[in-house]
Short mmCIF file of C-alpha atoms in Angstrom, two decimals:
data_model
loop_
_atom_site.label_atom_id
_atom_site.label_comp_id
_atom_site.label_asym_id
_atom_site.label_seq_id
_atom_site.Cartn_x
_atom_site.Cartn_y
_atom_site.Cartn_z
CA UNK L 221 1.13 -128.42 204.21
CA UNK L 222 0.06 -128.23 207.86
CA UNK L 223 0.89 -124.92 209.48
CA UNK L 224 3.17 -124.98 212.55
CA UNK L 225 1.64 -124.50 216.01
CA UNK L 226 1.27 -121.12 217.62
CA UNK L 227 3.67 -120.23 220.45
CA UNK L 228 2.06 -119.11 223.74
CA UNK L 229 4.24 -117.25 226.21
CA UNK L 230 4.54 -117.78 229.95
CA UNK L 231 3.29 -114.35 231.01
CA UNK L 232 3.79 -113.48 234.66
CA UNK L 233 3.82 -116.88 236.41
CA UNK L 234 2.12 -115.38 239.48
CA UNK L 235 -0.81 -114.19 237.37
CA UNK L 236 -3.65 -115.99 235.63
CA UNK L 237 -1.71 -116.74 232.42
CA UNK L 238 -0.59 -120.29 233.29
CA UNK L 239 -4.09 -121.31 234.34
CA UNK L 240 -5.63 -119.69 231.25
CA UNK L 241 -3.20 -121.54 229.00
CA UNK L 242 -4.41 -124.87 230.33
CA UNK L 243 -8.05 -123.82 230.17
CA UNK L 244 -7.55 -122.67 226.57
CA UNK L 245 -5.97 -126.02 225.67
CA UNK L 246 -8.96 -127.86 227.21
CA UNK L 247 -11.35 -125.73 225.15
CA UNK L 248 -9.44 -126.06 221.88
CA UNK L 249 -7.87 -129.53 222.01
CA UNK L 250 -10.48 -131.00 219.66
CA UNK L 251 -10.62 -127.98 217.34
CA UNK L 252 -7.05 -128.16 215.95
CA UNK L 253 -5.96 -124.65 216.87
CA UNK L 254 -2.60 -126.19 217.80
CA UNK L 255 -0.31 -124.27 220.13
CA UNK L 256 2.66 -124.94 222.37
CA UNK L 257 3.27 -123.22 225.72
CA UNK L 258 6.70 -121.82 226.57
CA UNK L 259 6.42 -122.16 230.33
CA UNK L 260 7.58 -123.94 233.48
CA UNK L 261 6.70 -127.66 233.31
CA UNK L 262 6.45 -128.15 237.08
CA UNK L 263 4.15 -125.16 237.55
CA UNK L 264 1.77 -126.09 234.74
CA UNK L 265 1.74 -129.74 235.82
CA UNK L 266 0.65 -128.71 239.32
CA UNK L 267 -2.08 -126.43 237.92
CA UNK L 268 -3.23 -129.15 235.52
CA UNK L 269 -3.59 -131.56 238.42
CA UNK L 270 -5.68 -129.02 240.32
CA UNK L 271 -7.91 -128.53 237.25
CA UNK L 272 -8.19 -132.30 236.68
CA UNK L 273 -6.47 -132.01 233.30
CA UNK L 274 -3.68 -134.17 231.83
CA UNK L 275 -0.17 -133.06 232.69
CA UNK L 276 1.55 -131.03 229.94
CA UNK L 277 4.17 -132.85 227.87
CA UNK L 278 7.55 -131.35 227.09
CA UNK L 279 8.38 -131.39 223.40
CA UNK L 280 9.77 -129.43 220.48
CA UNK L 281 7.41 -127.32 218.33
CA UNK L 282 7.59 -129.87 215.51
CA UNK L 283 6.02 -132.49 217.82
CA UNK L 284 3.19 -130.33 219.13
CA UNK L 285 0.65 -131.39 216.53
CA UNK L 286 1.01 -135.05 217.47
CA UNK L 287 0.53 -134.31 221.18
CA UNK L 288 -2.08 -131.55 221.16
CA UNK L 289 -5.23 -133.67 221.30
CA UNK L 290 -3.96 -135.58 224.37
CA UNK L 291 -2.04 -133.01 226.41
CA UNK L 292 -0.78 -129.45 226.32
CA UNK L 293 2.54 -129.38 224.43
CA UNK L 294 5.14 -127.42 226.36
CA UNK L 295 8.64 -126.16 225.70
CA UNK L 296 10.23 -125.81 229.15
CA UNK L 297 11.16 -122.35 230.45
CA UNK L 298 12.23 -123.06 234.04
CA UNK L 299 11.43 -120.58 236.81
CA UNK L 300 14.26 -119.70 239.21
CA UNK L 301 11.74 -119.55 242.06
CA UNK L 302 8.42 -121.40 242.49
CA UNK L 303 5.53 -119.13 241.54
CA UNK L 304 2.96 -118.17 244.16
CA UNK L 305 -0.37 -117.02 242.70
CA UNK L 306 -0.87 -113.32 243.26
CA UNK L 307 2.68 -112.74 244.49
CA UNK L 308 5.07 -111.83 241.63
CA UNK L 309 8.76 -112.05 242.42
CA UNK L 310 11.57 -110.20 240.63
CA UNK L 311 13.65 -113.39 240.43
CA UNK L 312 11.26 -114.78 237.79
CA UNK L 313 11.37 -111.70 235.55
CA UNK L 314 14.19 -113.12 233.41
CA UNK L 315 12.13 -116.25 232.67
CA UNK L 316 9.18 -114.08 231.61
CA UNK L 317 11.39 -112.24 229.12
CA UNK L 318 13.12 -115.45 227.99
CA UNK L 319 9.75 -117.01 227.15
CA UNK L 320 8.82 -114.08 224.89
CA UNK L 321 12.22 -114.15 223.21
CA UNK L 322 12.04 -117.90 222.56
CA UNK L 323 8.53 -117.65 221.09
CA UNK L 324 9.55 -114.83 218.75
CA UNK L 325 12.77 -116.60 217.77
CA UNK L 326 10.99 -119.84 216.90
CA UNK L 327 8.31 -117.99 214.95
CA UNK L 328 10.89 -116.07 212.93
CA UNK L 329 12.55 -119.43 212.19
CA UNK L 330 9.24 -120.91 211.00
CA UNK L 331 9.03 -123.48 213.80
CA UNK L 332 5.90 -121.81 215.18
CA UNK L 333 3.25 -119.93 213.24
CA UNK L 334 2.69 -116.89 215.45
CA UNK L 335 3.03 -115.62 219.01
CA UNK L 336 0.25 -115.30 221.58
CA UNK L 337 1.44 -113.43 224.65
CA UNK L 338 0.04 -114.00 228.12
CA UNK L 339 -0.23 -110.92 230.38
CA UNK L 340 2.92 -109.60 232.04
CA UNK L 341 3.45 -107.29 234.99
CA UNK L 342 5.39 -104.42 233.48
CA UNK L 343 6.10 -102.95 236.92
CA UNK L 344 7.95 -106.13 237.97
CA UNK L 345 9.93 -106.20 234.73
CA UNK L 346 10.81 -102.50 234.98
CA UNK L 347 12.38 -103.16 238.39
CA UNK L 348 14.71 -105.65 236.68
CA UNK L 349 15.78 -103.27 233.92
CA UNK L 350 13.19 -104.03 231.21
CA UNK L 351 13.26 -100.93 229.03
CA UNK L 352 10.23 -101.32 226.79
CA UNK L 353 6.78 -99.87 227.52
CA UNK L 354 5.14 -103.23 226.89
CA UNK L 355 4.81 -106.33 224.71
CA UNK L 356 4.03 -104.33 221.57
CA UNK L 357 7.30 -102.42 221.59
CA UNK L 358 9.38 -105.41 222.77
CA UNK L 359 8.14 -107.75 220.03
CA UNK L 360 8.76 -104.99 217.47
CA UNK L 361 12.32 -104.71 218.79
CA UNK L 362 12.89 -108.47 218.59
CA UNK L 363 11.71 -108.56 214.96
CA UNK L 364 13.40 -105.35 213.80
CA UNK L 365 15.98 -107.10 211.60
CA UNK L 366 13.58 -109.56 209.96
CA UNK L 367 12.53 -108.92 206.38
CA UNK L 368 9.05 -107.49 205.88
CA UNK L 369 7.63 -106.08 202.64
CA UNK L 370 4.67 -104.19 204.08
CA UNK L 371 4.59 -100.88 205.98
CA UNK L 372 6.32 -101.45 209.29
CA UNK L 373 4.60 -101.26 212.66
CA UNK L 374 4.17 -101.70 215.46
CA UNK L 375 0.55 -100.59 215.39
CA UNK L 376 -1.67 -101.78 218.23
CA UNK L 377 -5.12 -103.09 217.32
CA UNK L 378 -7.89 -104.08 219.72
CA UNK L 379 -10.10 -106.57 217.89
CA UNK L 380 -13.49 -108.00 218.79
CA UNK L 381 -16.21 -109.32 216.50
CA UNK L 382 -18.15 -106.07 217.02
CA UNK L 383 -15.31 -103.57 216.53
CA UNK L 384 -11.65 -103.18 215.60
CA UNK L 385 -9.74 -100.10 216.76
CA UNK L 386 -6.12 -99.11 216.18
CA UNK L 387 -4.10 -96.59 218.17
CA UNK L 388 -1.94 -93.75 216.87
CA UNK L 389 -0.39 -93.30 220.34
CA UNK L 390 -0.21 -96.20 222.77
CA UNK L 391 1.33 -96.26 226.25
CA UNK L 392 1.65 -92.54 226.89
CA UNK L 393 0.10 -90.28 229.47
CA UNK L 394 -2.64 -88.15 227.95
CA UNK L 395 -0.61 -84.92 227.90
CA UNK L 396 2.31 -86.70 226.21
CA UNK L 397 -0.03 -88.46 223.78
CA UNK L 398 -1.44 -85.14 222.60
CA UNK L 399 2.07 -83.85 221.98
CA UNK L 400 2.95 -86.99 220.02
CA UNK L 401 0.03 -86.68 217.58
CA UNK L 402 0.71 -85.47 214.05
CA UNK L 403 -0.60 -85.86 210.53
CA UNK L 404 2.32 -88.15 209.73
CA UNK L 405 1.65 -90.35 212.76
CA UNK L 406 -1.99 -90.73 211.69
CA UNK L 407 -0.94 -91.54 208.13
CA UNK L 408 1.55 -94.16 209.28
CA UNK L 409 -0.99 -95.88 211.54
CA UNK L 410 -3.62 -95.86 208.81
CA UNK L 411 -1.29 -97.26 206.13
CA UNK L 412 -0.10 -100.10 208.37
CA UNK L 413 -3.71 -100.87 209.28
CA UNK L 414 -4.94 -100.89 205.67
CA UNK L 415 -2.14 -103.27 204.66
CA UNK L 416 -2.87 -105.57 207.61
CA UNK L 417 -6.60 -105.61 206.91
CA UNK L 418 -5.79 -106.91 203.43
CA UNK L 419 -3.01 -109.34 204.32
CA UNK L 420 -3.96 -110.60 207.79
CA UNK L 421 -7.74 -110.15 207.80
CA UNK L 422 -8.47 -111.04 204.17
CA UNK L 423 -10.32 -107.83 203.25
CA UNK L 424 -9.84 -106.90 199.59
CA UNK L 425 -11.18 -103.33 199.99
CA UNK L 426 -10.85 -102.27 203.64
CA UNK L 427 -12.67 -99.22 204.99
CA UNK L 428 -11.25 -96.97 207.69
CA UNK L 429 -12.82 -94.40 209.99
CA UNK L 430 -10.53 -91.86 211.62
CA UNK L 431 -11.63 -90.32 214.92
CA UNK L 432 -11.41 -86.69 215.78
CA UNK L 433 -9.69 -85.53 218.93
CA UNK L 434 -12.05 -82.95 220.37
CA UNK L 435 -15.74 -83.05 221.33
CA UNK L 436 -17.91 -83.09 218.20
CA UNK L 437 -14.69 -83.42 216.13
CA UNK L 438 -13.86 -79.82 216.95
CA UNK L 439 -17.21 -78.30 215.95
CA UNK L 440 -15.67 -76.61 212.93
CA UNK L 441 -12.78 -75.26 214.98
CA UNK L 442 -14.85 -73.85 217.83
CA UNK L 443 -13.75 -76.65 220.19
CA UNK L 444 -10.21 -77.10 218.86
CA UNK L 445 -8.42 -76.96 215.54
CA UNK L 446 -6.67 -80.35 215.58
CA UNK L 447 -9.28 -81.86 213.24
CA UNK L 448 -8.77 -79.07 210.70
CA UNK L 449 -5.00 -78.80 210.93
CA UNK L 450 -3.96 -82.41 211.64
CA UNK L 451 -6.63 -85.05 211.10
CA UNK L 452 -8.38 -83.79 207.94
CA UNK L 453 -5.09 -83.50 205.97
CA UNK L 454 -4.37 -87.18 206.78
CA UNK L 455 -7.82 -88.20 205.58
CA UNK L 456 -7.40 -86.21 202.35
CA UNK L 457 -3.98 -87.77 201.68
CA UNK L 458 -5.30 -91.30 202.20
CA UNK L 459 -8.26 -90.65 199.90
CA UNK L 460 -5.89 -89.30 197.25
CA UNK L 461 -3.99 -92.61 197.52
CA UNK L 462 -7.22 -94.43 196.65
CA UNK L 463 -8.25 -95.63 200.11
CA UNK L 464 -11.80 -95.71 201.49
CA UNK L 465 -11.42 -93.46 204.54
CA UNK L 466 -13.99 -91.45 206.52
CA UNK L 467 -13.27 -88.71 209.03
CA UNK L 468 -12.59 -86.87 211.16
CA UNK L 469 -15.52 -88.51 212.92
CA UNK L 470 -16.92 -87.29 216.25
CA UNK L 471 -15.71 -89.84 218.81
CA UNK L 472 -19.01 -89.85 220.70
CA UNK L 473 -21.07 -90.98 217.68
CA UNK L 474 -18.77 -93.34 215.75
CA UNK L 475 -19.06 -96.50 217.83
CA UNK L 476 -22.79 -97.29 217.83
CA UNK L 477 -23.98 -100.20 215.70
CA UNK L 478 -25.11 -98.23 212.64
CA UNK L 479 -21.86 -96.26 212.50
CA UNK L 480 -19.70 -99.38 212.93
CA UNK L 481 -21.38 -100.97 209.90
CA UNK L 482 -19.76 -98.33 207.69
CA UNK L 483 -16.12 -99.19 208.41
CA UNK L 484 -13.85 -102.19 209.10
CA UNK L 485 -11.53 -100.52 211.61
CA UNK L 486 -11.40 -97.22 213.48
CA UNK L 487 -8.18 -95.23 213.85
CA UNK L 488 -8.17 -93.75 217.35
CA UNK L 489 -5.78 -91.05 218.48
CA UNK L 490 -4.98 -92.12 222.04
CA UNK L 491 -5.16 -95.20 224.24
CA UNK L 492 -8.53 -94.91 225.99
CA UNK L 493 -10.32 -93.58 222.91
CA UNK L 494 -9.73 -96.95 221.28
CA UNK L 495 -9.86 -99.32 224.25
CA UNK L 496 -12.98 -98.13 226.03
CA UNK L 497 -15.43 -98.90 223.18
CA UNK L 498 -13.96 -102.36 222.47
CA UNK L 499 -13.94 -103.35 226.14
CA UNK L 500 -17.45 -102.00 226.63
CA UNK L 501 -18.80 -103.95 223.66
CA UNK L 502 -16.98 -107.20 224.45
CA UNK L 503 -14.89 -107.19 227.61
CA UNK L 504 -14.12 -110.92 227.62
CA UNK L 505 -13.66 -111.44 223.88
CA UNK L 506 -11.34 -108.59 222.91
CA UNK L 507 -7.91 -109.36 221.48
CA UNK L 508 -4.80 -107.16 221.39
CA UNK L 509 -2.87 -107.69 218.16
CA UNK L 510 0.22 -106.01 216.77
CA UNK L 511 0.06 -105.00 213.11
CA UNK L 512 2.90 -104.39 210.69
CA UNK L 513 5.38 -106.98 211.94
CA UNK L 514 7.06 -109.92 210.17
CA UNK L 515 5.24 -112.26 212.58
CA UNK L 516 1.69 -112.60 213.86
CA UNK L 517 1.29 -111.52 217.47
CA UNK L 518 -1.91 -111.45 219.51
CA UNK L 519 -2.68 -111.25 223.22
CA UNK L 520 -5.70 -111.42 225.52
CA UNK L 521 -7.08 -107.98 226.25
CA UNK L 522 -6.64 -108.07 230.02
CA UNK L 523 -3.92 -108.01 232.64
CA UNK L 524 -2.34 -110.44 235.07
CA UNK L 525 -5.29 -110.33 237.51
CA UNK L 526 -3.12 -111.09 240.53
CA UNK L 527 -6.17 -110.65 242.76
CA UNK L 528 -7.87 -113.79 241.41
CA UNK L 529 -4.81 -115.84 240.42
CA UNK L 530 -4.94 -119.39 241.77
CA UNK L 531 -8.58 -119.11 242.86
CA UNK L 532 -10.13 -120.85 239.85
CA UNK L 533 -12.08 -117.72 238.85
CA UNK L 534 -10.21 -116.68 235.72
CA UNK L 535 -12.02 -116.85 232.38
CA UNK L 536 -10.05 -117.94 229.32
CA UNK L 537 -12.38 -116.31 226.77
CA UNK L 538 -9.93 -113.62 225.70
CA UNK L 539 -6.95 -115.98 225.44
CA UNK L 540 -9.04 -118.42 223.41
CA UNK L 541 -10.10 -115.55 221.15
CA UNK L 542 -6.45 -114.48 220.81
CA UNK L 543 -5.41 -117.99 219.78
CA UNK L 544 -8.25 -118.27 217.28
CA UNK L 545 -7.50 -114.85 215.80
CA UNK L 546 -3.77 -115.60 215.52
CA UNK L 547 -4.60 -118.85 213.74
CA UNK L 548 -6.90 -117.06 211.28
CA UNK L 549 -4.40 -114.26 210.68
CA UNK L 550 -1.61 -116.75 210.03
CA UNK L 551 -3.79 -118.59 207.53
CA UNK L 552 -4.78 -115.34 205.78
CA UNK L 553 -1.18 -114.13 205.64
CA UNK L 554 0.03 -117.43 204.23
CA UNK L 555 -2.63 -117.24 201.50
CA UNK L 556 -1.87 -113.60 200.71
CA UNK L 557 1.89 -114.08 200.47
CA UNK L 558 1.89 -117.31 198.43
#
């Protein structure tokens, strides 16, 4: 049976998301990575005209497969105010949130096969009362009542062909992130990741590397005792459960090519420890994905780029990679669960 299309969110309409959605459709229309955009029809029609692409066609998710090779399928999410590239307006914040909610709702109902989220401006949403740190936490909230047999996330993964990293702490200032670290938090992140590597990435025997916190992984306690008191106990517990886990590994030597060949994903303890190596290795091809949820969710690994919105300079590489990865993950999950 043909899988349903992926659902792609609006993102901030003043950013590069709408343009990237059309560019991604143009790149994928002959490759059958079907998706449907949940966005404003007038805005995307105007952008399509500027890019010399066919106008999107409004439809329901069930019709997207018939339309995809000829035009971008679109489920209308009207904007209260016309979007101006580079100039976000609070009046459109509700449409941004509504697009995410509709994509998640249709995916939970089986009408779409996963959610790919375009970049949002969290600052604009916060001004309108949005109370979640970002997409990761909001999608987890929207799916909190849905049945799921695996260990529950959300766990944030940054995935590129060269490297996959997962984060124990996500959107926290560094001082707060250090306070939030614990053996249990590391164990939870690792268990969710191991389950996802099997179910969503098709790895029968996944291998994990767990980073240390301090320079040289603490140098035997001389540069900090977190590796001894917090990280090593997590590694020992996971090994006792039968998992292939290495660590604590010195963060400055675990991301070169020879080291990466020894593991499938790296568990990193704070935001930049995991994002810097992925973005350095493959800035345009990295994908943000949320593990441990009842639905597949991926996102391009960049922001709204208000400074280049509407100028024809945006590259769709990361959104295309996010769509391709979501499609592969959905296929792997379907195979694993049937």
